mmCIF file of C-alpha atoms in Angstrom:
data_model
loop_
_atom_site.group_PDB
_atom_site.id
_atom_site.type_symbol
_atom_site.label_atom_id
_atom_site.label_comp_id
_atom_site.label_asym_id
_atom_site.label_seq_id
_atom_site.Cartn_x
_atom_site.Cartn_y
_atom_site.Cartn_z
ATOM 1 C CA MET A 1 -4.220 -3.571 -12.853
ATOM 2 C CA LEU A 2 -2.722 -4.411 -9.508
ATOM 3 C CA VAL A 3 0.891 -5.523 -9.474
ATOM 4 C CA LYS A 4 3.250 -6.671 -6.752
ATOM 5 C CA VAL A 5 6.587 -5.006 -6.152
ATOM 6 C CA ASN A 6 9.324 -5.842 -3.694
ATOM 7 C CA GLU A 7 10.534 -3.594 -0.922
ATOM 8 C CA LYS A 8 13.355 -1.985 -2.873
ATOM 9 C CA GLN A 9 11.111 -1.156 -5.819
ATOM 10 C CA PHE A 10 8.516 0.095 -3.388
ATOM 11 C CA ASP A 11 11.015 2.402 -1.680
ATOM 12 C CA LYS A 12 11.932 3.935 -5.031
ATOM 13 C CA ILE A 13 8.314 4.559 -5.949
ATOM 14 C CA ILE A 14 7.540 6.055 -2.569
ATOM 15 C CA ASP A 15 10.557 8.324 -2.760
ATOM 16 C CA LYS A 16 9.368 9.696 -6.095
ATOM 17 C CA LEU A 17 5.870 10.274 -4.790
ATOM 18 C CA LYS A 18 6.978 11.848 -1.536
ATOM 19 C CA ILE A 19 9.192 14.351 -3.311
ATOM 20 C CA LEU A 20 6.066 15.624 -5.129
ATOM 21 C CA VAL A 21 4.362 16.059 -1.771
ATOM 22 C CA TYR A 22 7.347 17.838 -0.198
ATOM 23 C CA ASP A 23 7.589 20.168 -3.164
ATOM 24 C CA TYR A 24 3.903 20.965 -2.929
ATOM 25 C CA ASN A 25 4.097 21.526 0.822
ATOM 26 C CA SER A 26 6.902 24.011 0.261
ATOM 27 C CA LYS A 27 4.593 25.907 -2.109
ATOM 28 C CA ILE A 28 1.788 26.151 0.447
ATOM 29 C CA LYS A 29 3.958 26.896 3.448
ATOM 30 C CA GLU A 30 2.198 30.142 4.291
ATOM 31 C CA TYR A 31 -1.125 28.347 4.865
ATOM 32 C CA GLY A 32 0.037 26.291 7.852
ATOM 33 C CA VAL A 33 -1.440 23.041 6.525
ATOM 34 C CA TYR A 34 0.159 19.996 4.904
ATOM 35 C CA LEU A 35 -0.509 17.149 2.634
ATOM 36 C CA LYS A 36 0.740 14.325 4.820
ATOM 37 C CA PRO A 37 3.522 12.621 2.861
ATOM 38 C CA TYR A 38 3.190 9.165 4.351
ATOM 39 C CA HIS A 39 0.270 7.817 6.295
ATOM 40 C CA ILE A 40 -0.023 4.243 7.550
ATOM 41 C CA VAL A 41 -3.150 2.431 8.669
ATOM 42 C CA TYR A 42 -3.080 -1.087 10.098
ATOM 43 C CA LYS A 43 -6.407 -2.818 9.572
ATOM 44 C CA ASN A 44 -7.464 -6.452 9.556
ATOM 45 C CA GLY A 45 -3.864 -7.615 9.641
ATOM 46 C CA LYS A 46 -2.949 -5.595 6.571
ATOM 47 C CA LYS A 47 -0.910 -2.451 6.250
ATOM 48 C CA TYR A 48 -2.307 0.335 4.095
ATOM 49 C CA ILE A 49 -0.103 3.196 2.945
ATOM 50 C CA TYR A 50 -1.357 6.535 1.697
ATOM 51 C CA ILE A 51 0.908 9.077 0.033
ATOM 52 C CA GLY A 52 -0.227 12.702 -0.167
ATOM 53 C CA LYS A 53 -3.859 11.801 0.301
ATOM 54 C CA TYR A 54 -4.884 13.512 3.522
ATOM 55 C CA TRP A 55 -4.649 17.072 4.759
ATOM 56 C CA TYR A 56 -3.311 17.776 8.187
ATOM 57 C CA LYS A 57 -1.957 20.501 10.333
ATOM 58 C CA LEU A 58 0.691 20.113 12.996
ATOM 59 C CA GLU A 59 -0.216 21.167 16.517
ATOM 60 C CA LYS A 60 1.567 21.070 19.808
ATOM 61 C CA ILE A 61 -0.739 19.558 22.405
ATOM 62 C CA GLY A 62 0.615 19.171 25.934
ATOM 63 C CA GLY A 63 4.147 19.613 24.641
ATOM 64 C CA LYS A 64 3.721 16.850 22.037
ATOM 65 C CA LEU A 65 3.465 17.433 18.322
ATOM 66 C CA LYS A 66 0.364 15.869 16.805
ATOM 67 C CA TRP A 67 -1.056 15.575 13.308
ATOM 68 C CA ILE A 68 -4.559 17.070 13.250
ATOM 69 C CA TYR A 69 -6.643 15.556 10.466
ATOM 70 C CA LEU A 70 -8.319 18.090 8.162
ATOM 71 C CA GLY A 71 -9.878 15.831 5.539
ATOM 72 C CA LYS A 72 -9.401 14.521 2.042
ATOM 73 C CA ASN A 73 -10.016 17.834 0.318
ATOM 74 C CA LYS A 74 -8.000 21.001 0.066
ATOM 75 C CA PRO A 75 -8.934 22.790 3.294
ATOM 76 C CA ILE A 76 -8.422 26.324 1.936
ATOM 77 C CA GLU A 77 -9.977 27.207 -1.396
ATOM 78 C CA ASP A 78 -7.299 29.730 -2.406
ATOM 79 C CA MET A 79 -4.430 27.278 -2.155
ATOM 80 C CA PRO A 80 -2.785 25.831 -5.249
ATOM 81 C CA ASN A 81 -4.005 22.372 -6.177
ATOM 82 C CA PRO A 82 -2.067 19.371 -4.862
ATOM 83 C CA PRO A 83 0.168 17.285 -7.150
ATOM 84 C CA GLN A 84 -1.587 14.777 -9.349
ATOM 85 C CA ILE A 85 -0.824 11.594 -7.531
ATOM 86 C CA PRO A 86 -3.038 8.807 -8.822
ATOM 87 C CA THR A 87 -5.619 7.847 -6.231
ATOM 88 C CA MET A 88 -4.353 4.624 -4.884
ATOM 89 C CA THR A 89 -4.068 2.415 -1.915
ATOM 90 C CA ILE A 90 -0.839 0.571 -1.338
ATOM 91 C CA ILE A 91 -1.288 -2.638 0.579
ATOM 92 C CA LYS A 92 1.534 -4.525 2.167
ATOM 93 C CA GLU A 93 1.044 -8.263 2.199
ATOM 94 C CA ASP A 94 3.764 -10.427 3.663
ATOM 95 C CA ASN A 95 6.878 -8.903 2.187
ATOM 96 C CA GLU A 96 5.390 -7.558 -0.998
ATOM 97 C CA TYR A 97 3.551 -4.389 -1.829
ATOM 98 C CA VAL A 98 0.439 -4.367 -3.969
ATOM 99 C CA ILE A 99 0.112 -1.222 -6.047
ATOM 100 C CA ASP A 100 -1.818 -0.072 -9.068
ATOM 101 C CA GLU A 101 0.497 -0.287 -12.060
ATOM 102 C CA GLU A 102 -0.853 3.051 -13.267
ATOM 103 C CA ILE A 103 1.502 4.600 -10.748
ATOM 104 C CA LEU A 104 4.492 3.048 -12.522
ATOM 105 C CA TYR A 105 3.571 4.679 -15.832
ATOM 106 C CA LYS A 106 3.087 8.029 -14.119
ATOM 107 C CA LEU A 107 6.550 7.929 -12.581
ATOM 108 C CA GLU A 108 8.461 6.674 -15.585
ATOM 109 C CA GLY A 109 10.970 8.626 -17.567
ATOM 110 C CA MET B 1 22.199 -0.948 23.652
ATOM 111 C CA LEU B 2 20.811 -2.133 20.352
ATOM 112 C CA VAL B 3 17.356 -3.638 20.400
ATOM 113 C CA LYS B 4 15.145 -5.227 17.775
ATOM 114 C CA VAL B 5 11.646 -3.961 17.075
ATOM 115 C CA ASN B 6 9.029 -5.255 14.686
ATOM 116 C CA GLU B 7 7.578 -3.328 11.783
ATOM 117 C CA LYS B 8 4.588 -1.914 13.639
ATOM 118 C CA GLN B 9 6.724 -0.658 16.522
ATOM 119 C CA PHE B 10 9.179 0.703 13.994
ATOM 120 C CA ASP B 11 6.439 2.605 12.155
ATOM 121 C CA LYS B 12 5.349 4.249 15.406
ATOM 122 C CA ILE B 13 8.886 5.314 16.252
ATOM 123 C CA ILE B 14 9.497 6.675 12.770
ATOM 124 C CA ASP B 15 6.248 8.603 12.840
ATOM 125 C CA LYS B 16 7.266 10.317 16.075
ATOM 126 C CA LEU B 17 10.688 11.183 14.714
ATOM 127 C CA LYS B 18 9.416 12.414 11.364
ATOM 128 C CA ILE B 19 6.934 14.758 12.984
ATOM 129 C CA LEU B 20 9.891 16.489 14.695
ATOM 130 C CA VAL B 21 11.554 16.887 11.313
ATOM 131 C CA TYR B 22 8.398 18.228 9.639
ATOM 132 C CA ASP B 23 7.884 20.704 12.443
ATOM 133 C CA TYR B 24 11.461 21.881 12.146
ATOM 134 C CA ASN B 25 11.219 22.164 8.362
ATOM 135 C CA SER B 26 8.157 24.358 8.782
ATOM 136 C CA LYS B 27 10.238 26.658 10.999
ATOM 137 C CA ILE B 28 13.005 27.030 8.425
ATOM 138 C CA LYS B 29 10.781 27.342 5.394
ATOM 139 C CA GLU B 30 12.184 30.707 4.343
ATOM 140 C CA TYR B 31 15.679 29.239 3.869
ATOM 141 C CA GLY B 32 14.750 26.895 1.042
ATOM 142 C CA VAL B 33 16.565 23.904 2.556
ATOM 143 C CA TYR B 34 15.312 20.822 4.378
ATOM 144 C CA LEU B 35 16.281 18.208 6.835
ATOM 145 C CA LYS B 36 15.352 15.133 4.837
ATOM 146 C CA PRO B 37 12.782 13.274 6.921
ATOM 147 C CA TYR B 38 13.494 9.783 5.652
ATOM 148 C CA HIS B 39 16.557 8.641 3.787
ATOM 149 C CA ILE B 40 17.248 5.044 2.773
ATOM 150 C CA VAL B 41 20.554 3.521 1.753
ATOM 151 C CA TYR B 42 20.874 -0.064 0.570
ATOM 152 C CA LYS B 43 24.360 -1.377 1.200
ATOM 153 C CA ASN B 44 25.832 -4.880 1.462
ATOM 154 C CA GLY B 45 22.384 -6.427 1.464
ATOM 155 C CA LYS B 46 21.238 -4.321 4.385
ATOM 156 C CA LYS B 47 18.868 -1.404 4.510
ATOM 157 C CA TYR B 48 19.931 1.644 6.475
ATOM 158 C CA ILE B 49 17.417 4.320 7.428
ATOM 159 C CA TYR B 50 18.304 7.852 8.456
ATOM 160 C CA ILE B 51 15.749 10.237 9.961
ATOM 161 C CA GLY B 52 16.468 13.969 9.926
ATOM 162 C CA LYS B 53 20.187 13.447 9.495
ATOM 163 C CA TYR B 54 21.045 15.036 6.167
ATOM 164 C CA TRP B 55 20.432 18.451 4.706
ATOM 165 C CA TYR B 56 19.024 18.784 1.232
ATOM 166 C CA LYS B 57 17.385 21.184 -1.094
ATOM 167 C CA LEU B 58 14.806 20.355 -3.709
ATOM 168 C CA GLU B 59 15.606 21.271 -7.294
ATOM 169 C CA LYS B 60 13.856 20.755 -10.552
ATOM 170 C CA ILE B 61 16.334 19.340 -13.055
ATOM 171 C CA GLY B 62 15.057 18.564 -16.538
ATOM 172 C CA GLY B 63 11.488 18.696 -15.295
ATOM 173 C CA LYS B 64 12.187 16.182 -12.501
ATOM 174 C CA LEU B 65 12.357 17.039 -8.825
ATOM 175 C CA LYS B 66 15.608 15.926 -7.211
ATOM 176 C CA TRP B 67 17.029 16.019 -3.717
ATOM 177 C CA ILE B 68 20.351 17.887 -3.774
ATOM 178 C CA TYR B 69 22.586 16.796 -0.901
ATOM 179 C CA LEU B 70 23.958 19.649 1.222
ATOM 180 C CA GLY B 71 25.755 17.747 3.978
ATOM 181 C CA LYS B 72 25.410 16.625 7.567
ATOM 182 C CA ASN B 73 25.663 20.097 9.071
ATOM 183 C CA LYS B 74 23.291 23.025 9.117
ATOM 184 C CA PRO B 75 24.035 24.695 5.780
ATOM 185 C CA ILE B 76 23.136 28.235 6.899
ATOM 186 C CA GLU B 77 24.579 29.492 10.163
ATOM 187 C CA ASP B 78 21.624 31.772 11.021
ATOM 188 C CA MET B 79 19.053 29.004 10.938
ATOM 189 C CA PRO B 80 17.561 27.604 14.134
ATOM 190 C CA ASN B 81 19.161 24.357 15.277
ATOM 191 C CA PRO B 82 17.566 21.086 14.162
ATOM 192 C CA PRO B 83 15.568 18.919 16.599
ATOM 193 C CA GLN B 84 17.581 16.759 18.946
ATOM 194 C CA ILE B 85 17.180 13.410 17.337
ATOM 195 C CA PRO B 86 19.672 10.958 18.802
ATOM 196 C CA THR B 87 22.364 10.127 16.278
ATOM 197 C CA MET B 88 21.460 6.703 15.132
ATOM 198 C CA THR B 89 21.422 4.287 12.319
ATOM 199 C CA ILE B 90 18.417 2.067 11.879
ATOM 200 C CA ILE B 91 19.233 -1.192 10.176
ATOM 201 C CA LYS B 92 16.650 -3.473 8.728
ATOM 202 C CA GLU B 93 17.553 -7.141 8.933
ATOM 203 C CA ASP B 94 15.103 -9.677 7.640
ATOM 204 C CA ASN B 95 11.824 -8.410 9.006
ATOM 205 C CA GLU B 96 13.146 -6.697 12.096
ATOM 206 C CA TYR B 97 14.612 -3.300 12.715
ATOM 207 C CA VAL B 98 17.685 -2.800 14.827
ATOM 208 C CA ILE B 99 17.663 0.492 16.705
ATOM 209 C CA ASP B 100 19.449 2.034 19.641
ATOM 210 C CA GLU B 101 17.164 1.773 22.650
ATOM 211 C CA GLU B 102 18.134 5.307 23.625
ATOM 212 C CA ILE B 103 15.643 6.423 21.005
ATOM 213 C CA LEU B 104 12.829 4.685 22.899
ATOM 214 C CA TYR B 105 13.548 6.634 26.090
ATOM 215 C CA LYS B 106 13.692 9.895 24.156
ATOM 216 C CA LEU B 107 10.255 9.318 22.657
ATOM 217 C CA GLU B 108 8.463 8.061 25.758
ATOM 218 C CA GLY B 109 5.711 9.876 27.605
#
């Protein structure tokens, strides 16, 4: 079920999810690819937030660092599997965030 | 001079700053410490955001991953220096973000 949380609650949830992504990225450091911790898409006046959903690598192009998109799946078969973050889309509407409450159960305790 | 930016502008700025932090963290991966990309403090009803300012390590305590604060200075002398992110505090007030405009010049081009 979708629930609404305020910004402070949202920040706490995101922090807990991002730490899973950082930890995982530190485990796969030798592969030169990342699960992107925090990815924002603005579309149709809404803001969509994706945590640890997409694979990227960092490249320097013309002196500027860029995220290079690698897809939704583990790009290298041998790598350990990513953390089990429930598939979800976080949508920001006005000043509230709409999330799947499943994520709250996952992060409890 | 302090300027106000809206959320979308803010997201773009943060993305450019965080990528510098990620890139740096990938260079220091063998040291087991991190510049924390995004750190939030709520204080006196305001939200303060710090990008790449504090050093942390990740530890698993009682099965939970935690950020362990290491300070504002490079914790290991031998490590490469962190990216030159202007010292700044980002304050969120209502729905706007107050930043030092110096950061905008740094990120241009």
